[in-house]
């Protein structure tokens, strides 16, 4: 019998695939039948590998031979907050080596939170330099159109790299080395890039005196976005600066009250404004925001205050994205004007109904303010709230009812983060999150729940959740493992600050094929206090668990331990059944493996019950694993 699937011509489906943007929809379509799988494999142009250890470059090239764009991520997101050991892993070298041999259609590469060496860039430039039109090295320790290095850790030798780029490139559209330590930048090279690259639309640089860029601004007539620069001269001298006529996105570092007037002439044209590294107080924010009625994206710090949010709600009706980061502690901003609370959130929710993204550090919160968000912000896709620990008393805890109202009202949510303080959310509130987040794919939770029961109830929901990050929780290892099993779509789990056991053996309850578990034991780290003095702090233990088609990785540093599941060996050898007893045995194996002690293995009470053959198989498997470790 001919079905609708078999009757559909390949050409028709290929045209349909061109309009499918969501990777999950593409993945689902490829599972319908082998023909659709083959069509998806040949037509897919972009792939994001959310964790570089989830597959191999060889397997990816075999699966998608016509890829034009590839995004690779490595270190957990927590690395951006210095929570992951520097040597955790995530080397780009194996991928670059494969790009030399295959990925023949590749035009764009994006490395994020990976370790990129000079040699990697050299190999990539020599082998694929004529093909690549876009290279992004994002938060990483000939015909190029995009060079993106923002917030990467780079050791600078000289500024010749920029001069060579200026001499040899005619097609550059995006140049970004914002928030890097690249300081040997000559403004003449920027002017040359502007002259040679008429399509240049976005430039974000490190610190460079703005007065030196007058010629660059005059030449870069197509420029739409500028970020960076610095101010070191008398304020009145900056009145001579004129930005290109098409600039609609601006982020001037270290701009203060006296320099702010240079923005006023074109403030009404701005669609995006980055004030994260500006030196403006609450009143300055209010004055500037009033002059930006067409603003769609604003990034700033808590110094904007409730008054700033009220002005934002009154003047910026088109606002789609708002990101409010924690104010720099060293600025000592502790007055009422420099704090964001539920009052500002309510004004924002009432005044900016088009908001799709809201991330905010907040000093005080109420259930009512969360209910306002759920009532008014129906387009919200990404919501992140962090409750600061500055205030001694919070107006309204726990936030169970407010969180429920927010989630019920904002049914378009795909990403959700809630980082509170002890007592911020009960087990009931945690169960509400599980029940009312049917479409959320990424979630960060901190200081939520009261017991394992709350976590387990939460994990019975969240049908679409793929990535879960948890910090500062009271959940046991066993509950975390069971929750990971119950979250049916989960691909990635990161936990920090939990009651860690010495061996982590209860985590084996989440054992399954292709599921890797890594442990980062608690460690002492040096951090700078508010006065800049180095102090020793305790970094809690971490769990990182994720799906991988290639099994355990081979580049473990000393700071990371691998929980290896012995039950896989016993399944193939038919030595023991995979049940609760064998999982307990696997936990003991891990203990033995930690000390590389075969005698300890055979002395375990459970092993003593084995037959001679089974004991031999155990020892053989144990030796095999420890030799690979």
GROMACS .gro file of C-alpha atoms in nm, residues 175-428:
model
  254
  175UNK     CA    1   3.511   4.260   1.300
  176UNK     CA    2   3.479   4.188   1.671
  177UNK     CA    3   3.753   4.175   1.934
  178UNK     CA    4   3.543   4.345   2.201
  179UNK     CA    5   3.634   4.283   2.566
  180UNK     CA    6   3.967   4.121   2.482
  181UNK     CA    7   4.317   4.219   2.593
  182UNK     CA    8   4.420   4.308   2.239
  183UNK     CA    9   4.565   4.654   2.300
  184UNK     CA   10   4.824   4.697   2.025
  185UNK     CA   11   4.565   4.823   1.782
  186UNK     CA   12   4.655   5.102   1.541
  187UNK     CA   13   4.368   5.324   1.437
  188UNK     CA   14   4.531   5.355   1.093
  189UNK     CA   15   4.465   4.983   1.039
  190UNK     CA   16   4.099   5.030   1.127
  191UNK     CA   17   4.078   5.314   0.875
  192UNK     CA   18   4.240   5.093   0.611
  193UNK     CA   19   3.989   4.815   0.680
  194UNK     CA   20   3.707   5.068   0.642
  195UNK     CA   21   3.848   5.186   0.307
  196UNK     CA   22   3.909   4.837   0.170
  197UNK     CA   23   3.586   4.679   0.295
  198UNK     CA   24   3.282   4.878   0.176
  199UNK     CA   25   3.049   4.613   0.321
  200UNK     CA   26   3.175   4.662   0.678
  201UNK     CA   27   2.863   4.686   0.896
  202UNK     CA   28   2.977   4.585   1.246
  203UNK     CA   29   3.293   4.671   1.439
  204UNK     CA   30   3.346   4.604   1.810
  205UNK     CA   31   3.696   4.669   1.940
  206UNK     CA   32   3.897   4.677   2.261
  207UNK     CA   33   4.009   4.998   2.432
  208UNK     CA   34   4.106   5.262   2.176
  209UNK     CA   35   4.085   5.638   2.220
  210UNK     CA   36   3.766   5.750   2.047
  211UNK     CA   37   3.921   6.072   1.916
  212UNK     CA   38   4.164   5.861   1.712
  213UNK     CA   39   3.870   5.700   1.531
  214UNK     CA   40   3.732   6.016   1.368
  215UNK     CA   41   3.881   5.911   1.032
  216UNK     CA   42   3.748   5.557   1.071
  217UNK     CA   43   3.395   5.682   1.139
  218UNK     CA   44   3.415   5.913   0.838
  219UNK     CA   45   3.524   5.626   0.609
  220UNK     CA   46   3.299   5.345   0.736
  221UNK     CA   47   2.982   5.484   0.578
  222UNK     CA   48   2.797   5.148   0.585
  223UNK     CA   49   2.864   5.087   0.957
  224UNK     CA   50   2.554   4.991   1.155
  225UNK     CA   51   2.708   4.870   1.482
  226UNK     CA   52   2.998   5.001   1.689
  227UNK     CA   53   3.120   4.890   2.030
  228UNK     CA   54   3.428   4.959   2.240
  229UNK     CA   55   3.660   5.258   2.240
  230UNK     CA   56   3.758   5.467   2.542
  231UNK     CA   57   3.761   5.825   2.669
  232UNK     CA   58   4.080   5.979   2.809
  233UNK     CA   59   4.061   6.344   2.696
  234UNK     CA   60   3.863   6.645   2.816
  235UNK     CA   61   3.488   6.590   2.761
  236UNK     CA   62   3.440   6.896   2.539
  237UNK     CA   63   3.680   6.756   2.280
  238UNK     CA   64   3.441   6.472   2.198
  239UNK     CA   65   3.178   6.705   2.058
  240UNK     CA   66   3.361   6.687   1.724
  241UNK     CA   67   3.293   6.314   1.685
  242UNK     CA   68   3.031   6.224   1.426
  243UNK     CA   69   2.918   5.863   1.393
  244UNK     CA   70   2.830   5.706   1.056
  245UNK     CA   71   2.472   5.782   0.949
  246UNK     CA   72   2.349   5.420   0.960
  247UNK     CA   73   2.463   5.338   1.315
  248UNK     CA   74   2.172   5.182   1.504
  249UNK     CA   75   2.363   4.970   1.759
  250UNK     CA   76   2.604   5.130   2.005
  251UNK     CA   77   2.810   5.026   2.306
  252UNK     CA   78   3.070   5.281   2.420
  253UNK     CA   79   3.296   5.154   2.698
  254UNK     CA   80   3.369   5.388   2.990
  255UNK     CA   81   3.128   5.653   2.865
  256UNK     CA   82   3.043   5.885   3.154
  257UNK     CA   83   2.792   6.160   3.213
  258UNK     CA   84   3.010   6.424   3.047
  259UNK     CA   85   3.062   6.220   2.729
  260UNK     CA   86   2.701   6.104   2.697
  261UNK     CA   87   2.587   6.404   2.485
  262UNK     CA   88   2.775   6.266   2.181
  263UNK     CA   89   2.497   6.005   2.155
  264UNK     CA   90   2.206   6.249   2.167
  265UNK     CA   91   2.208   6.358   1.798
  266UNK     CA   92   2.125   6.006   1.674
  267UNK     CA   93   1.973   5.851   1.988
  268UNK     CA   94   1.631   5.828   1.824
  269UNK     CA   95   1.781   5.601   1.555
  270UNK     CA   96   1.924   5.349   1.802
  271UNK     CA   97   1.775   5.001   1.804
  272UNK     CA   98   2.035   4.849   2.037
  273UNK     CA   99   2.223   5.006   2.327
  274UNK     CA  100   2.493   4.838   2.537
  275UNK     CA  101   2.563   5.020   2.865
  276UNK     CA  102   2.725   4.728   3.048
  277UNK     CA  103   3.062   4.904   3.058
  278UNK     CA  104   2.941   5.264   3.068
  279UNK     CA  105   2.998   5.479   3.377
  280UNK     CA  106   2.645   5.614   3.410
  281UNK     CA  107   2.430   5.646   3.721
  282UNK     CA  108   2.055   5.604   3.750
  283UNK     CA  109   1.971   5.960   3.644
  284UNK     CA  110   2.200   5.932   3.342
  285UNK     CA  111   2.017   5.616   3.238
  286UNK     CA  112   1.682   5.791   3.266
  287UNK     CA  113   1.800   6.087   3.056
  288UNK     CA  114   1.951   5.873   2.781
  289UNK     CA  115   1.666   5.621   2.761
  290UNK     CA  116   1.412   5.899   2.711
  291UNK     CA  117   1.594   5.994   2.392
  292UNK     CA  118   1.581   5.637   2.252
  293UNK     CA  119   1.212   5.572   2.173
  294UNK     CA  120   1.291   5.308   1.909
  295UNK     CA  121   1.510   5.095   2.134
  296UNK     CA  122   1.463   4.720   2.088
  297UNK     CA  123   1.761   4.581   2.283
  298UNK     CA  124   1.913   4.721   2.603
  299UNK     CA  125   2.199   4.574   2.804
  300UNK     CA  126   2.297   4.743   3.128
  301UNK     CA  127   2.355   4.688   3.501
  302UNK     CA  128   2.142   4.717   3.812
  303UNK     CA  129   2.243   5.082   3.843
  304UNK     CA  130   1.954   5.152   3.604
  305UNK     CA  131   1.733   5.115   3.911
  306UNK     CA  132   1.356   5.105   3.936
  307UNK     CA  133   1.335   5.462   3.806
  308UNK     CA  134   1.521   5.362   3.492
  309UNK     CA  135   1.283   5.070   3.436
  310UNK     CA  136   0.986   5.303   3.478
  311UNK     CA  137   1.128   5.534   3.210
  312UNK     CA  138   1.196   5.231   2.990
  313UNK     CA  139   0.836   5.114   3.023
  314UNK     CA  140   0.707   5.461   2.945
  315UNK     CA  141   0.932   5.549   2.648
  316UNK     CA  142   1.046   5.225   2.478
  317UNK     CA  143   0.735   5.039   2.367
  318UNK     CA  144   0.927   4.837   2.105
  319UNK     CA  145   1.170   4.682   2.352
  320UNK     CA  146   1.223   4.311   2.278
  321UNK     CA  147   1.530   4.226   2.484
  322UNK     CA  148   1.646   4.353   2.823
  323UNK     CA  149   1.952   4.226   3.004
  324UNK     CA  150   2.037   4.370   3.347
  325UNK     CA  151   2.363   4.239   3.491
  326UNK     CA  152   2.483   4.271   3.848
  327UNK     CA  153   2.642   4.607   3.922
  328UNK     CA  154   3.016   4.607   3.975
  329UNK     CA  155   3.072   4.559   4.349
  330UNK     CA  156   3.369   4.792   4.348
  331UNK     CA  157   3.146   5.081   4.241
  332UNK     CA  158   2.976   5.067   4.577
  333UNK     CA  159   2.631   5.132   4.432
  334UNK     CA  160   2.409   5.053   4.726
  335UNK     CA  161   2.159   5.338   4.724
  336UNK     CA  162   1.795   5.288   4.637
  337UNK     CA  163   1.837   5.447   4.296
  338UNK     CA  164   2.087   5.184   4.193
  339UNK     CA  165   1.878   4.880   4.276
  340UNK     CA  166   1.618   4.688   4.078
  341UNK     CA  167   1.318   4.546   4.262
  342UNK     CA  168   0.965   4.422   4.205
  343UNK     CA  169   0.854   4.784   4.161
  344UNK     CA  170   1.064   4.824   3.848
  345UNK     CA  171   0.960   4.484   3.714
  346UNK     CA  172   0.591   4.574   3.738
  347UNK     CA  173   0.646   4.903   3.551
  348UNK     CA  174   0.848   4.722   3.286
  349UNK     CA  175   0.588   4.447   3.237
  350UNK     CA  176   0.308   4.700   3.199
  351UNK     CA  177   0.498   4.924   2.959
  352UNK     CA  178   0.692   4.685   2.731
  353UNK     CA  179   0.450   4.415   2.610
  354UNK     CA  180   0.675   4.311   2.319
  355UNK     CA  181   0.953   4.177   2.544
  356UNK     CA  182   1.084   3.839   2.431
  357UNK     CA  183   1.397   3.818   2.648
  358UNK     CA  184   1.431   3.933   3.009
  359UNK     CA  185   1.736   3.862   3.225
  360UNK     CA  186   1.764   4.055   3.550
  361UNK     CA  187   1.956   4.061   3.877
  362UNK     CA  188   1.711   4.182   4.137
  363UNK     CA  189   1.737   4.295   4.499
  364UNK     CA  190   1.377   4.238   4.606
  365UNK     CA  191   1.088   4.044   4.459
  366UNK     CA  192   0.722   3.964   4.519
  367UNK     CA  193   0.478   3.708   4.387
  368UNK     CA  194   0.267   3.992   4.246
  369UNK     CA  195   0.550   4.116   4.022
  370UNK     CA  196   0.591   3.769   3.872
  371UNK     CA  197   0.216   3.754   3.815
  372UNK     CA  198   0.238   4.087   3.628
  373UNK     CA  199   0.500   3.937   3.399
  374UNK     CA  200   0.278   3.637   3.330
  375UNK     CA  201  -0.018   3.864   3.258
  376UNK     CA  202   0.149   4.120   3.030
  377UNK     CA  203   0.455   3.961   2.865
  378UNK     CA  204   0.291   3.700   2.643
  379UNK     CA  205   0.580   3.695   2.392
  380UNK     CA  206   0.845   3.608   2.649
  381UNK     CA  207   1.064   3.322   2.523
  382UNK     CA  208   1.361   3.357   2.758
  383UNK     CA  209   1.329   3.456   3.126
  384UNK     CA  210   1.614   3.464   3.376
  385UNK     CA  211   1.595   3.602   3.729
  386UNK     CA  212   1.869   3.607   3.992
  387UNK     CA  213   1.779   3.722   4.343
  388UNK     CA  214   2.081   3.903   4.487
  389UNK     CA  215   2.196   3.835   4.842
  390UNK     CA  216   2.247   4.203   4.927
  391UNK     CA  217   1.922   4.272   5.110
  392UNK     CA  218   1.862   4.125   5.454
  393UNK     CA  219   1.490   4.078   5.399
  394UNK     CA  220   1.288   3.988   5.094
  395UNK     CA  221   0.932   4.118   5.075
  396UNK     CA  222   0.753   3.800   4.973
  397UNK     CA  223   0.892   3.447   4.997
  398UNK     CA  224   0.838   3.174   4.891
  399UNK     CA  225   0.758   3.259   4.530
  400UNK     CA  226   0.553   2.948   4.451
  401UNK     CA  227   0.235   3.124   4.334
  402UNK     CA  228   0.419   3.394   4.141
  403UNK     CA  229   0.629   3.140   3.953
  404UNK     CA  230   0.320   2.938   3.868
  405UNK     CA  231   0.139   3.248   3.737
  406UNK     CA  232   0.440   3.352   3.530
  407UNK     CA  233   0.478   3.009   3.371
  408UNK     CA  234   0.107   2.975   3.301
  409UNK     CA  235   0.097   3.316   3.135
  410UNK     CA  236   0.423   3.296   2.937
  411UNK     CA  237   0.354   2.980   2.741
  412UNK     CA  238   0.613   3.062   2.472
  413UNK     CA  239   0.904   3.015   2.713
  414UNK     CA  240   1.194   2.808   2.577
  415UNK     CA  241   1.464   2.908   2.826
  416UNK     CA  242   1.409   2.962   3.199
  417UNK     CA  243   1.643   3.047   3.487
  418UNK     CA  244   1.552   3.104   3.850
  419UNK     CA  245   1.831   3.160   4.102
  420UNK     CA  246   1.692   3.252   4.443
  421UNK     CA  247   1.807   3.216   4.803
  422UNK     CA  248   1.719   2.961   5.070
  423UNK     CA  249   1.343   2.952   5.118
  424UNK     CA  250   1.275   3.110   4.780
  425UNK     CA  251   1.079   2.815   4.640
  426UNK     CA  252   0.923   2.517   4.817
  427UNK     CA  253   0.878   2.166   4.682
  428UNK     CA  254   0.532   2.273   4.568
   0.00000   0.00000   0.00000
